[in-house]
JSON list of C-alpha atoms in Angstrom, two decimals:
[
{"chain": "W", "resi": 1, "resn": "UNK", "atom": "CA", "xyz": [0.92, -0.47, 8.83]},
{"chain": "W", "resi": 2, "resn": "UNK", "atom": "CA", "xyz": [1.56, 1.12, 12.12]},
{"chain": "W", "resi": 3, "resn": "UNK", "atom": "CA", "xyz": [-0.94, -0.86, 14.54]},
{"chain": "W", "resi": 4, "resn": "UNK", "atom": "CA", "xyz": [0.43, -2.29, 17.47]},
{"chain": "W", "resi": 5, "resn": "UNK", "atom": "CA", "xyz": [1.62, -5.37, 17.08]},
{"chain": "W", "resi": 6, "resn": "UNK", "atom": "CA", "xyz": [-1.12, -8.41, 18.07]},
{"chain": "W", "resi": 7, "resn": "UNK", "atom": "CA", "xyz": [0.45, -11.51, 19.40]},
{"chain": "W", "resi": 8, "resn": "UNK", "atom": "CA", "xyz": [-1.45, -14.22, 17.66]},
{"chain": "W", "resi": 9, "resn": "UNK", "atom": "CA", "xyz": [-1.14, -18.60, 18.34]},
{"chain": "W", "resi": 10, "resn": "UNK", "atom": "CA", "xyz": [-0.96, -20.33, 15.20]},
{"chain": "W", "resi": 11, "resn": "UNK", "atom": "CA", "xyz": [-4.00, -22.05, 16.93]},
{"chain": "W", "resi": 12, "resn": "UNK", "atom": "CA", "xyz": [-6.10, -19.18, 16.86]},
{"chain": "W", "resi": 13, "resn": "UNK", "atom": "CA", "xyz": [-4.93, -17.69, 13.13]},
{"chain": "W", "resi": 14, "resn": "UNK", "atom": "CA", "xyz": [-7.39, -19.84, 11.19]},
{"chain": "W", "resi": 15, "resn": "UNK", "atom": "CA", "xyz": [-10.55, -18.40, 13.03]},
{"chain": "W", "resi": 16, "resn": "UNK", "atom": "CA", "xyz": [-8.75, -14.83, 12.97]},
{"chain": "W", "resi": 17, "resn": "UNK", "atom": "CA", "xyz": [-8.35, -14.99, 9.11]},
{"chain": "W", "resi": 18, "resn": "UNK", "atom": "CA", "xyz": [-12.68, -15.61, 9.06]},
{"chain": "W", "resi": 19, "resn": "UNK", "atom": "CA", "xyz": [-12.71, -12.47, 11.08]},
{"chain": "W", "resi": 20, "resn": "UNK", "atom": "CA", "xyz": [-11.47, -10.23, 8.95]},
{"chain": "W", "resi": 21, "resn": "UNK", "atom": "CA", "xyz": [-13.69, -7.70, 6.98]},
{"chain": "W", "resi": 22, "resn": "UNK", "atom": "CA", "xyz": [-12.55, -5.09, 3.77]},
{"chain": "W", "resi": 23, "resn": "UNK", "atom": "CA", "xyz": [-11.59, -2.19, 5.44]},
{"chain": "W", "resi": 24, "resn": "UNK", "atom": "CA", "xyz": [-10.31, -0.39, 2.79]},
{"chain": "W", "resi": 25, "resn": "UNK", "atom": "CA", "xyz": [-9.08, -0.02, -0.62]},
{"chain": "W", "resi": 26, "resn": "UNK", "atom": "CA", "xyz": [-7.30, 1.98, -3.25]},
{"chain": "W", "resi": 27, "resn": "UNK", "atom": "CA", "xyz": [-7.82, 2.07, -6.37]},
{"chain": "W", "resi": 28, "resn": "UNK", "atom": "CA", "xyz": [-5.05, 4.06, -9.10]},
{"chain": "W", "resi": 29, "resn": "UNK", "atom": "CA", "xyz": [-4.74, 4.22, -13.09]},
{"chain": "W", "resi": 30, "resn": "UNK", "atom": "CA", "xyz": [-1.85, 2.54, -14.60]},
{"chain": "W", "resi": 31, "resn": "UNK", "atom": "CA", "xyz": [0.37, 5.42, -16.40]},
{"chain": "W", "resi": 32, "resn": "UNK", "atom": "CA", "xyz": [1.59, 2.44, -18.68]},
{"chain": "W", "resi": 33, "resn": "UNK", "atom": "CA", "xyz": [-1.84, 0.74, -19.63]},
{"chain": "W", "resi": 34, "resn": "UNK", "atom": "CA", "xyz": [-5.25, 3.08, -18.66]},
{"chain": "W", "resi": 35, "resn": "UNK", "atom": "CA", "xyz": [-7.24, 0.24, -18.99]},
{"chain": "W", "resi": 36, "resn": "UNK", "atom": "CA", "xyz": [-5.48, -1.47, -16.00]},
{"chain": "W", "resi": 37, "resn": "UNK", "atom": "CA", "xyz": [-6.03, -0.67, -12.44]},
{"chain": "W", "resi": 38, "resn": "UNK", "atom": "CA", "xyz": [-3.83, -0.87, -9.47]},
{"chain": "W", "resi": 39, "resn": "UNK", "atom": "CA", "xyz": [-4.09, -0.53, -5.45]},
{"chain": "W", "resi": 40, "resn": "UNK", "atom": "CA", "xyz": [-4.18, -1.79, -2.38]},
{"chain": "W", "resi": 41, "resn": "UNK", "atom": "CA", "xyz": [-6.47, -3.58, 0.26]},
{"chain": "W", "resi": 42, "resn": "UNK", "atom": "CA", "xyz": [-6.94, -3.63, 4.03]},
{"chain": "W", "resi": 43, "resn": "UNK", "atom": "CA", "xyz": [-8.65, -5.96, 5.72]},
{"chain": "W", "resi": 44, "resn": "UNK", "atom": "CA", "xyz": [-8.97, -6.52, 9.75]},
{"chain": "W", "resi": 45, "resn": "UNK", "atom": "CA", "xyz": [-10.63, -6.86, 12.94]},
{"chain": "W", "resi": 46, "resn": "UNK", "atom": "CA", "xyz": [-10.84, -5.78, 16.29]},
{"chain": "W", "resi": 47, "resn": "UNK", "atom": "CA", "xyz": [-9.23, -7.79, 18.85]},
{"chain": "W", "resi": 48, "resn": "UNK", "atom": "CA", "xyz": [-8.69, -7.23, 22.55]},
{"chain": "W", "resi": 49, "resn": "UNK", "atom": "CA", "xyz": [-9.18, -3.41, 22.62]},
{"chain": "W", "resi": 50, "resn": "UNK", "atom": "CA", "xyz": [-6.55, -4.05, 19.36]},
{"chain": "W", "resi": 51, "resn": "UNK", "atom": "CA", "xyz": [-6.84, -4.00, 15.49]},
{"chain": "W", "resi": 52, "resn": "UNK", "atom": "CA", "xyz": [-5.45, -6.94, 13.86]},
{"chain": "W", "resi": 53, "resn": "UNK", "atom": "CA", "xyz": [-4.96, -5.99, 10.15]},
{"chain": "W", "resi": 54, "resn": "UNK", "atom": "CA", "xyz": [-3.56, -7.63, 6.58]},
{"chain": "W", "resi": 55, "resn": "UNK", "atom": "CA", "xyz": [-2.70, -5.34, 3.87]},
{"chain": "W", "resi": 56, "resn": "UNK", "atom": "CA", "xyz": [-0.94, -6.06, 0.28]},
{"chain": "W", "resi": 57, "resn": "UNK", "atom": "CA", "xyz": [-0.72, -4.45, -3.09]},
{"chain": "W", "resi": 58, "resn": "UNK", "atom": "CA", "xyz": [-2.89, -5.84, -5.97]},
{"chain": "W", "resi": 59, "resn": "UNK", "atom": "CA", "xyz": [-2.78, -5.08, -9.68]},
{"chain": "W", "resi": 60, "resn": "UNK", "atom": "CA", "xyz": [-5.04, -5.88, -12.53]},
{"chain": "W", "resi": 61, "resn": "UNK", "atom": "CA", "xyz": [-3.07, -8.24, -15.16]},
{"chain": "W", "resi": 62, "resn": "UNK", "atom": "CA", "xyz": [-5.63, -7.86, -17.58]},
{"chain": "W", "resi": 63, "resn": "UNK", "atom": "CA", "xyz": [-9.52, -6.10, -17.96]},
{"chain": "W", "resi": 64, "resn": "UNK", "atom": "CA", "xyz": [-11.16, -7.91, -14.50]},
{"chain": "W", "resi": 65, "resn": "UNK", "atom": "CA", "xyz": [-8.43, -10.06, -13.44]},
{"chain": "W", "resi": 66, "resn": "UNK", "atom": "CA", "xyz": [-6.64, -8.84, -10.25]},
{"chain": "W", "resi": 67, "resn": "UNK", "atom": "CA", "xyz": [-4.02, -10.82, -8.80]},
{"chain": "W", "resi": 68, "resn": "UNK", "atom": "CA", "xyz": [-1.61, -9.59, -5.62]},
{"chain": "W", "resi": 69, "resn": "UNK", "atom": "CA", "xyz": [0.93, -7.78, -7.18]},
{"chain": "W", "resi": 70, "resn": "UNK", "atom": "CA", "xyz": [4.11, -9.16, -4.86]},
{"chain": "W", "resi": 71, "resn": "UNK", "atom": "CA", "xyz": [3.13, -12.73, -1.98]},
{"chain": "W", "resi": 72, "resn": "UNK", "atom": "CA", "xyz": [6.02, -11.89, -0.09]},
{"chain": "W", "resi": 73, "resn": "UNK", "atom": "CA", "xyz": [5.02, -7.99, 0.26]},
{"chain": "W", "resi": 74, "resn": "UNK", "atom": "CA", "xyz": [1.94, -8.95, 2.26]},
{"chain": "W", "resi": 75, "resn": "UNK", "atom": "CA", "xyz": [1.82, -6.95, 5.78]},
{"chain": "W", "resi": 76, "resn": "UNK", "atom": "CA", "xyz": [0.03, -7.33, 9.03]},
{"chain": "W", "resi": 77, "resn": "UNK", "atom": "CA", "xyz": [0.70, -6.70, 12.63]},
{"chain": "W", "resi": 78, "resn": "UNK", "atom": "CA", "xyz": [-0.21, -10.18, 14.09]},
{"chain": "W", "resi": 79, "resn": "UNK", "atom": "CA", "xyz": [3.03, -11.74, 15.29]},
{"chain": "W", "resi": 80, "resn": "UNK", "atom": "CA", "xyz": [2.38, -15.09, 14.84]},
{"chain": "W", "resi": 81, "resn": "UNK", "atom": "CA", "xyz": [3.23, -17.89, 17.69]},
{"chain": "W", "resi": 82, "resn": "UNK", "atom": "CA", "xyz": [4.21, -21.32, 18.31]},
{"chain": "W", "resi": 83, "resn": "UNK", "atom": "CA", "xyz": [2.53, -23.50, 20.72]},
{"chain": "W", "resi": 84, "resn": "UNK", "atom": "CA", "xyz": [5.34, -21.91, 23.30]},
{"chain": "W", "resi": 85, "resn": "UNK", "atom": "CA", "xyz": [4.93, -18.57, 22.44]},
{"chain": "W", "resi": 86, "resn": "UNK", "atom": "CA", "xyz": [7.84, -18.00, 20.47]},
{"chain": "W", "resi": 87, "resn": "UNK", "atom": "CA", "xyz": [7.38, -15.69, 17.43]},
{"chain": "W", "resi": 88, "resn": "UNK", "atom": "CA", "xyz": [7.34, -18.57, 14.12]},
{"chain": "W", "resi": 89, "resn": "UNK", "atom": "CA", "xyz": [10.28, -17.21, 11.10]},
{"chain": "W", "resi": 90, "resn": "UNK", "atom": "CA", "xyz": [9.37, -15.22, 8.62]},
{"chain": "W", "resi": 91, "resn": "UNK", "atom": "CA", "xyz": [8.71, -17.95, 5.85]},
{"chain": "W", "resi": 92, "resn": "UNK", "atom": "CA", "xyz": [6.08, -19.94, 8.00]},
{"chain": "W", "resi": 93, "resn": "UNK", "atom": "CA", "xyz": [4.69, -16.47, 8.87]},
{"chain": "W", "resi": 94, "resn": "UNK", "atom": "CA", "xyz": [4.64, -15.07, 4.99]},
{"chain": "W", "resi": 95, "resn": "UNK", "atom": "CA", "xyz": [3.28, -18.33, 4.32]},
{"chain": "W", "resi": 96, "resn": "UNK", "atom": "CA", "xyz": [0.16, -18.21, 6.66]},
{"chain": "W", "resi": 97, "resn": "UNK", "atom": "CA", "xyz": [-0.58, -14.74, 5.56]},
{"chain": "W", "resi": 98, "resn": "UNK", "atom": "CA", "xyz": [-0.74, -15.61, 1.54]},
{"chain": "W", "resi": 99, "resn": "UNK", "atom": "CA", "xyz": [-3.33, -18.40, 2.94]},
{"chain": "W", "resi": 100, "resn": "UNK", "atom": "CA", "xyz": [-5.36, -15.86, 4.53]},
{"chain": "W", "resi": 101, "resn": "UNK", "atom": "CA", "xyz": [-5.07, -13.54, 1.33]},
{"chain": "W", "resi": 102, "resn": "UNK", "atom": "CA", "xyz": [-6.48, -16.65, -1.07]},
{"chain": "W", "resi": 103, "resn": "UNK", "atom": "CA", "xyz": [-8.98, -17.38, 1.54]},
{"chain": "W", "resi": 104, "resn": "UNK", "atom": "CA", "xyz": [-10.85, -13.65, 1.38]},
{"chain": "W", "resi": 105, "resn": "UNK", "atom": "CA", "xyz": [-13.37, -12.67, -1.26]},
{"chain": "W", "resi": 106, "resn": "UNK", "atom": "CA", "xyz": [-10.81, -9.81, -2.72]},
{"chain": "W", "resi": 107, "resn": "UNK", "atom": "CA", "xyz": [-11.04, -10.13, -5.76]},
{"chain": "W", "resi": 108, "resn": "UNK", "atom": "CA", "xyz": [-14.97, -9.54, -5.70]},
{"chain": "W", "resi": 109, "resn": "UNK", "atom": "CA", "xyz": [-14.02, -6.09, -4.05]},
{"chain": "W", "resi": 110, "resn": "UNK", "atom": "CA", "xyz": [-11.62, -5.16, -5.96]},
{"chain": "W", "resi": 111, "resn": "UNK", "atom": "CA", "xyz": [-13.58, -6.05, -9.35]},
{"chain": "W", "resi": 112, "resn": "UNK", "atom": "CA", "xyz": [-16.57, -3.91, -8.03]},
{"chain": "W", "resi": 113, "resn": "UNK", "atom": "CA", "xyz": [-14.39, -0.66, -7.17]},
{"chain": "W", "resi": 114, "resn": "UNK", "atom": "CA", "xyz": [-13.18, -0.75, -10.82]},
{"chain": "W", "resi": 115, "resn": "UNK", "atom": "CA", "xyz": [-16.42, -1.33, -12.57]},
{"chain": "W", "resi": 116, "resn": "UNK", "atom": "CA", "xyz": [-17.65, 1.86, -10.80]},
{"chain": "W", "resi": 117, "resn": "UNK", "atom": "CA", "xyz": [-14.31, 3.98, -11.29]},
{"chain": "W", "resi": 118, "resn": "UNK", "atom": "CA", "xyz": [-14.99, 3.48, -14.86]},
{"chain": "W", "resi": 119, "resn": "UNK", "atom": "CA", "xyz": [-18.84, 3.95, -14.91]},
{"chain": "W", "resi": 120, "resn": "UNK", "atom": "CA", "xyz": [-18.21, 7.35, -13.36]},
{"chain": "W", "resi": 121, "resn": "UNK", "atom": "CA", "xyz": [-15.57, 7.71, -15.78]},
{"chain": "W", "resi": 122, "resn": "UNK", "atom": "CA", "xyz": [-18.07, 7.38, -18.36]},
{"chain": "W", "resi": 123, "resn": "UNK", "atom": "CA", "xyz": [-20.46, 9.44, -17.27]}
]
């Protein structure tokens, strides 16, 4: 991701995270099973004349079950804050971002790309 970094208080992350929308997704064929998919998601806002975006690889473990493929590969541009401004370590950071990942509708995304990837496969 190469957006500007956003400064964001831990305060504030909660009602960022409901802000975010699917901005975009990829969706690949796994060489090693072709009934598997694989890809990954972008989801964000705009913030003070800024983007503030989460991205993260996902992979389909089995027919319609997508799960993040790595919870400490999870990227975004928000620099999260303390209370004093200071930027929090990267566990409490990585930490806040996985609980914005479970908190999105994803999977429903995700699921809905594949089913028509293979419907047009079909056709």
């Amino acid at each position: 991701m190469t957006w500007p970094t956003v400064s964001t208080p831990l305060d504030d992350w909660q009602r960022a995270v409901h802000r975010l929308r699917h901005l975009g997704m990829s969706v690949h064929i796994d060489d090693t099973d072709k009934d598997l998919r694989y890809g990954q998601l972008l989801w964000g806002f705009e913030v003070r004349d800024a983007m503030l975006g989460i991205a993260w690889d996902w992979r389909e473990v089995m027919p319609d079950v997508v799960a993040i493929a790595d919870p400490m590969s999870i990227v975004s541009n928000a620099c999260l804050v303390d209370e004093e401004g200071v930027a929090v370590d990267d566990t409490v950071r990585m930490m806040f971002l996985n609980s914005a990942v479970y908190q999105l509708p994803w999977q429903t995304a995700v699921c809905a790309a594949k089913r028509r990837m293979r419907a047009a496969a079909l056709a």
